[in-house]
mmCIF file of C-alpha atoms in Angstrom:
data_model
loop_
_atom_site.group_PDB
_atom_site.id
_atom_site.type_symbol
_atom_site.label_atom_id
_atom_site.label_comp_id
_atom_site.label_asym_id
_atom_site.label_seq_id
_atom_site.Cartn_x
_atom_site.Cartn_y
_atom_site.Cartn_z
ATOM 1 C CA UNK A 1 75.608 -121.103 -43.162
ATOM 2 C CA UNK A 2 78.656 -123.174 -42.633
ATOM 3 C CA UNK A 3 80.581 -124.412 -45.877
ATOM 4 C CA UNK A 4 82.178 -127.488 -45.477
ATOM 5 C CA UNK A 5 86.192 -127.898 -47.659
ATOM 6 C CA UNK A 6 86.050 -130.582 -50.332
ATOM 7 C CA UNK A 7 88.174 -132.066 -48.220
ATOM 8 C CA UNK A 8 85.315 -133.095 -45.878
ATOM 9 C CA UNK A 9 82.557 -133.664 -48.438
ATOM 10 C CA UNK A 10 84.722 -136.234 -50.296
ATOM 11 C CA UNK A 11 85.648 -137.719 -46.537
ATOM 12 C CA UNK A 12 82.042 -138.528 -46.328
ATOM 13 C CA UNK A 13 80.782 -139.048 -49.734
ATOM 14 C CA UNK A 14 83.512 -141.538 -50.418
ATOM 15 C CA UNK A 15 84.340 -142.868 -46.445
ATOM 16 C CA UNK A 16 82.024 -141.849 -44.513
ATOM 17 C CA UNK A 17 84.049 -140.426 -42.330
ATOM 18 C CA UNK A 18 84.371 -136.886 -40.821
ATOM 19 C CA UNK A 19 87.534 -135.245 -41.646
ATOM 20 C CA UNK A 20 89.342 -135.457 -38.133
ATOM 21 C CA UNK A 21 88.819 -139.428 -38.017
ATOM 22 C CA UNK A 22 91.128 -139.833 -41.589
ATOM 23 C CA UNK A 23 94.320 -141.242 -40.978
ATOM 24 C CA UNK A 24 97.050 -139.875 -42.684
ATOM 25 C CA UNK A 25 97.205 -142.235 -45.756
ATOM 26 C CA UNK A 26 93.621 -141.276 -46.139
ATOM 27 C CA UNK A 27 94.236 -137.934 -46.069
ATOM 28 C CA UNK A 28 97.136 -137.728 -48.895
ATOM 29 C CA UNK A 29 94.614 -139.717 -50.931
ATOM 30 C CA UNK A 30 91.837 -137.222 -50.310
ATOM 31 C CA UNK A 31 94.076 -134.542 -51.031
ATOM 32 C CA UNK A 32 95.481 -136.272 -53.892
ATOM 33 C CA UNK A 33 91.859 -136.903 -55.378
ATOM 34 C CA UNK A 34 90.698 -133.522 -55.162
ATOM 35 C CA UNK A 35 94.039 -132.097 -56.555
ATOM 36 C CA UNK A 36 93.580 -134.820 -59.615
ATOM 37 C CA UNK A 37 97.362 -135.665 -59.169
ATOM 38 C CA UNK A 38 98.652 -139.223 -58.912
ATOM 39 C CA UNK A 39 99.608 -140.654 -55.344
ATOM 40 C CA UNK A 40 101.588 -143.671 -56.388
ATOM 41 C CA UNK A 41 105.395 -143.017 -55.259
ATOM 42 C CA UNK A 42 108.555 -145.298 -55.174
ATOM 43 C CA UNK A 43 109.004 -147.074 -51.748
ATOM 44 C CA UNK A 44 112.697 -147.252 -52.590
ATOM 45 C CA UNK A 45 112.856 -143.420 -53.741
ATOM 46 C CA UNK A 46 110.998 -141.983 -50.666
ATOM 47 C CA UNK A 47 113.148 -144.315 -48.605
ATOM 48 C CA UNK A 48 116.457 -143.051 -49.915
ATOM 49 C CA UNK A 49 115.122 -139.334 -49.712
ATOM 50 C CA UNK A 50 114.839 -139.969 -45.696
ATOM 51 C CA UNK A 51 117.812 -142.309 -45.236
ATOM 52 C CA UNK A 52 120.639 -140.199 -43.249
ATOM 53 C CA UNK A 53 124.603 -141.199 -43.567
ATOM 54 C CA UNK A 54 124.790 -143.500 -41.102
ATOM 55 C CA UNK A 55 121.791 -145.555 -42.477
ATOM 56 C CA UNK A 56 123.205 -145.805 -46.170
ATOM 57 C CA UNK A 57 126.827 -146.360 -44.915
ATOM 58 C CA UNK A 58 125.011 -149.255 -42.953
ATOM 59 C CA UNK A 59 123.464 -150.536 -46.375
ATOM 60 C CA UNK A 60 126.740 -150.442 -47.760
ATOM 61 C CA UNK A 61 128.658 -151.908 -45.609
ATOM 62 C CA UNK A 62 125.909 -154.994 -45.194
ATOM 63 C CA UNK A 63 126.014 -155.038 -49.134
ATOM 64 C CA UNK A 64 130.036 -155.489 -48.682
ATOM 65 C CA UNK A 65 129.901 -158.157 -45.965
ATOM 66 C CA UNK A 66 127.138 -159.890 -47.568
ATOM 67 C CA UNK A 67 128.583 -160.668 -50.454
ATOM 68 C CA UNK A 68 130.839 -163.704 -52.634
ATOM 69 C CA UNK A 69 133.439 -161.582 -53.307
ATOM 70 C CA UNK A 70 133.948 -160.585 -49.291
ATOM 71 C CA UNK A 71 133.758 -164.138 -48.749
ATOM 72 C CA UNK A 72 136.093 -165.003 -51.261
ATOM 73 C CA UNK A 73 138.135 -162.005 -50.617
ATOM 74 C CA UNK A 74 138.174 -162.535 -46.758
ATOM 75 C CA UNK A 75 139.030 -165.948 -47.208
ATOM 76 C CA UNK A 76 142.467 -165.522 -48.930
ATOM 77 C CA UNK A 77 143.443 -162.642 -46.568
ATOM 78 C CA UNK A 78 142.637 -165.175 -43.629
ATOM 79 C CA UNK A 79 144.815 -168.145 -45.779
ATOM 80 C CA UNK A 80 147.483 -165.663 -46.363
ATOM 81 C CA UNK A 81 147.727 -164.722 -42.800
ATOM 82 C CA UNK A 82 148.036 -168.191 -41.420
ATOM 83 C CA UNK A 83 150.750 -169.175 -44.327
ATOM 84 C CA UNK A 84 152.946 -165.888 -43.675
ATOM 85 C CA UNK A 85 152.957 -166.601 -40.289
ATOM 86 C CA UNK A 86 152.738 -170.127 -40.175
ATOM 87 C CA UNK A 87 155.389 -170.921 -42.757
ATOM 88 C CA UNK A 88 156.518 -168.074 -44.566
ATOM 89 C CA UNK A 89 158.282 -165.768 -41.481
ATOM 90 C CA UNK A 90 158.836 -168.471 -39.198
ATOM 91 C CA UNK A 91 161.462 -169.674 -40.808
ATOM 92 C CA UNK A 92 163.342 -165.963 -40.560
ATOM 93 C CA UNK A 93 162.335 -165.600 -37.209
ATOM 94 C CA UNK A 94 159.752 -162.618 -37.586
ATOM 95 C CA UNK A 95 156.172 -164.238 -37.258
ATOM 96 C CA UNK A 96 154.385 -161.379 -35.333
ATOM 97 C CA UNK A 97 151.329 -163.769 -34.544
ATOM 98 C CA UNK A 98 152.360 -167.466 -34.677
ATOM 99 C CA UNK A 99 150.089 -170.574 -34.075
ATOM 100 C CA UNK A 100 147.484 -170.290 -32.798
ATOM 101 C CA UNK A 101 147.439 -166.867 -34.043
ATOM 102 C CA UNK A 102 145.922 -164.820 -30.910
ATOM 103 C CA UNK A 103 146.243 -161.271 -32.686
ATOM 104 C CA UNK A 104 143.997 -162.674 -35.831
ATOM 105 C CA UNK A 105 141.702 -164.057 -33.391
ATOM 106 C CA UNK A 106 141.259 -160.598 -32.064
ATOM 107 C CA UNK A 107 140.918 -158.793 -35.572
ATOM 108 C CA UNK A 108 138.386 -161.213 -36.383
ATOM 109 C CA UNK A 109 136.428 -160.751 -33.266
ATOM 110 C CA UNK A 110 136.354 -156.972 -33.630
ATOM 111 C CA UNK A 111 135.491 -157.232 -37.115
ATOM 112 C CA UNK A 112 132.696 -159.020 -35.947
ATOM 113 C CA UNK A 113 131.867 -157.250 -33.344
ATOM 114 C CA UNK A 114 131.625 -153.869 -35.666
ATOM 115 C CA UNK A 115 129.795 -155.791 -38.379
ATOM 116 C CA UNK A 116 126.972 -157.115 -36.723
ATOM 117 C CA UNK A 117 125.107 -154.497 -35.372
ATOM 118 C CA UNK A 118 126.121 -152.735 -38.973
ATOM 119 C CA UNK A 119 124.497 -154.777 -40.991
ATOM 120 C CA UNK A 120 121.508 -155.157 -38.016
ATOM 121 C CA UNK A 121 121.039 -151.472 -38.278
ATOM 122 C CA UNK A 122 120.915 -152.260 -42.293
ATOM 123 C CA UNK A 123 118.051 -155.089 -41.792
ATOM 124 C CA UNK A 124 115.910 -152.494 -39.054
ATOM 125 C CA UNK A 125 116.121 -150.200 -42.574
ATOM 126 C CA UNK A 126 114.618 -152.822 -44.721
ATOM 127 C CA UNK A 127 112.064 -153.220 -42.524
ATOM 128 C CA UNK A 128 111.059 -149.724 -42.202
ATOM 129 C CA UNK A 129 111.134 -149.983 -45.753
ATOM 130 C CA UNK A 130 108.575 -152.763 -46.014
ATOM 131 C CA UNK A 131 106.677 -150.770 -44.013
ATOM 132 C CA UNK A 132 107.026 -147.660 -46.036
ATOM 133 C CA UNK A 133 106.445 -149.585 -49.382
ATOM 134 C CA UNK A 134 102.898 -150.947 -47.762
ATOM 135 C CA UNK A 135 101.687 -148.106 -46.404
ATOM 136 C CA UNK A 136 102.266 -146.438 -50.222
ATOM 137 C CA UNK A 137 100.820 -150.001 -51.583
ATOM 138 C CA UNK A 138 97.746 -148.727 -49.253
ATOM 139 C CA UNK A 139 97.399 -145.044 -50.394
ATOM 140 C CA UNK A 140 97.370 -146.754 -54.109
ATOM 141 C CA UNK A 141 94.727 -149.240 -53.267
ATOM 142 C CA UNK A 142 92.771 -147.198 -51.503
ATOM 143 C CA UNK A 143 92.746 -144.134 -54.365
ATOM 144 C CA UNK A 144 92.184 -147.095 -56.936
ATOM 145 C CA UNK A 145 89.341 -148.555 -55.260
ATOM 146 C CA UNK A 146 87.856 -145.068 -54.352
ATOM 147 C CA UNK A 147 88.472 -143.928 -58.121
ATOM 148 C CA UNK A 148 86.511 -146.888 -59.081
ATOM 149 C CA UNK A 149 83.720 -146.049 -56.626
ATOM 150 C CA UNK A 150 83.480 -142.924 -58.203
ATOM 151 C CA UNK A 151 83.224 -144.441 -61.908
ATOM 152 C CA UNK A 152 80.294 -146.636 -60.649
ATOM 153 C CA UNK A 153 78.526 -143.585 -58.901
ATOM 154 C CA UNK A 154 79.021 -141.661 -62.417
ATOM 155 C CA UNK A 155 77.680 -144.360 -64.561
ATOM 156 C CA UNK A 156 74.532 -145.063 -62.135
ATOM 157 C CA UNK A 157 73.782 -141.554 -62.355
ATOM 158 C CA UNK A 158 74.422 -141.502 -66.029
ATOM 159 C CA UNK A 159 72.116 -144.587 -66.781
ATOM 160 C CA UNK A 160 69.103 -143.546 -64.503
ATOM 161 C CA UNK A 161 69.471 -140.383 -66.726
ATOM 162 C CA UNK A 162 69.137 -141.907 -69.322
ATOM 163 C CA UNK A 163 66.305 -144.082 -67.918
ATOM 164 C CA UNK A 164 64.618 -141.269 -66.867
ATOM 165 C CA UNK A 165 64.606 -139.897 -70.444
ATOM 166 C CA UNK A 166 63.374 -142.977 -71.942
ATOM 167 C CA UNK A 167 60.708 -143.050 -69.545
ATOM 168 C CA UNK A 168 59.943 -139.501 -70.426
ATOM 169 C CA UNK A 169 59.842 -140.149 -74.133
ATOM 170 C CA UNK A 170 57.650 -143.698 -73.548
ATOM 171 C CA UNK A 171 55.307 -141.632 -70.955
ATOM 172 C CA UNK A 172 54.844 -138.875 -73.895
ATOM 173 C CA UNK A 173 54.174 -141.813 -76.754
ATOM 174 C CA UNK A 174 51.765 -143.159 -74.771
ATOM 175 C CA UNK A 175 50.006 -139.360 -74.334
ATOM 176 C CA UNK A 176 50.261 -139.246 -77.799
ATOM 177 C CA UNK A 177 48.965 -142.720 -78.908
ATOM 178 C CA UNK A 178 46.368 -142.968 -76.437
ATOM 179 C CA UNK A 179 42.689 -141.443 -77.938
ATOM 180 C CA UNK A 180 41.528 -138.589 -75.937
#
């Protein structure tokens, strides 16, 4: 006689489906059911736990650049730049990049150049964190709506009890009230 885990027996009670057709949401929910434990976890958290170096260097480097103080920051250095060597050195003779200041064209370009697939690599993160956070918004809804499913199964068997009983006790009144 074969005994089936209660892995597969709450598979089919609660999905009808055989073990080896779960998914693996479905199966951390299973598992997470017949363990009693909790399965909600922190997109965010689990995210962070997988990220390697280069993908939170990316984050913070996109936070940097993609922020008022950068643009602010960047700004002045770009101001102060142009004045020093528009203005400032000219008149000793020592502007190292004059008008139309070819060497800050080519900082800027390779700053750009650098940056953009930075913070790219940043924004293919956040999306695999969407995707993280709703396949963990699934295992929650699906262990919610299964817990519930349980609850009604529980109280149906706990009210036809009960009816049962009552129609025992009516069934032995009548016995009892009827002249033999």
């Amino acid at each position: 006689m074969a005994t089936h885990s209660p892995l597969a027996d709450l598979a089919q009670r609660l999905l009808g489906k055989a073990p080896g057709d779960l998914d693996e949401e479905e199966r951390r929910v299973l598992a997470g059911i017949e363990a009693g434990t909790t399965v909600s976890r922190d997109a965010a958290d689990v995210s962070d736990e997988r990220a390697t170096f280069g993908e939170r260097l990316s984050d913070r480097v996109a936070k940097i650049g993609g922020s008022w103080g950068f643009i602010i920051a960047f700004t002045a250095v770009l101001i102060g730049w142009m004045l020093l060597n528009s203005d400032i050195l000219v008149h000793f003779g020592r502007a190292f990049d004059p008008y139309p200041y070819i060497f800050l064209n080519l900082l800027l370009s390779t700053v750009a150049a650098i940056q953009a697939p930075v913070i790219m690599m940043s924004q293919n993160r956040q999306s695999a964190k969407d995707r993280l956070a709703a396949s963990l918004d699934y295992e929650t809804n699906l262990r919610a709506e299964l817990d519930i499913l349980r609850v009604h199964h529980k109280i149906d068997h706990l009210v036809l009890a009960r009816l049962e009983a009552i129609e025992a006790k009516i069934d032995a009144l009548a016995k009892t009230a009827s002249p033999s």
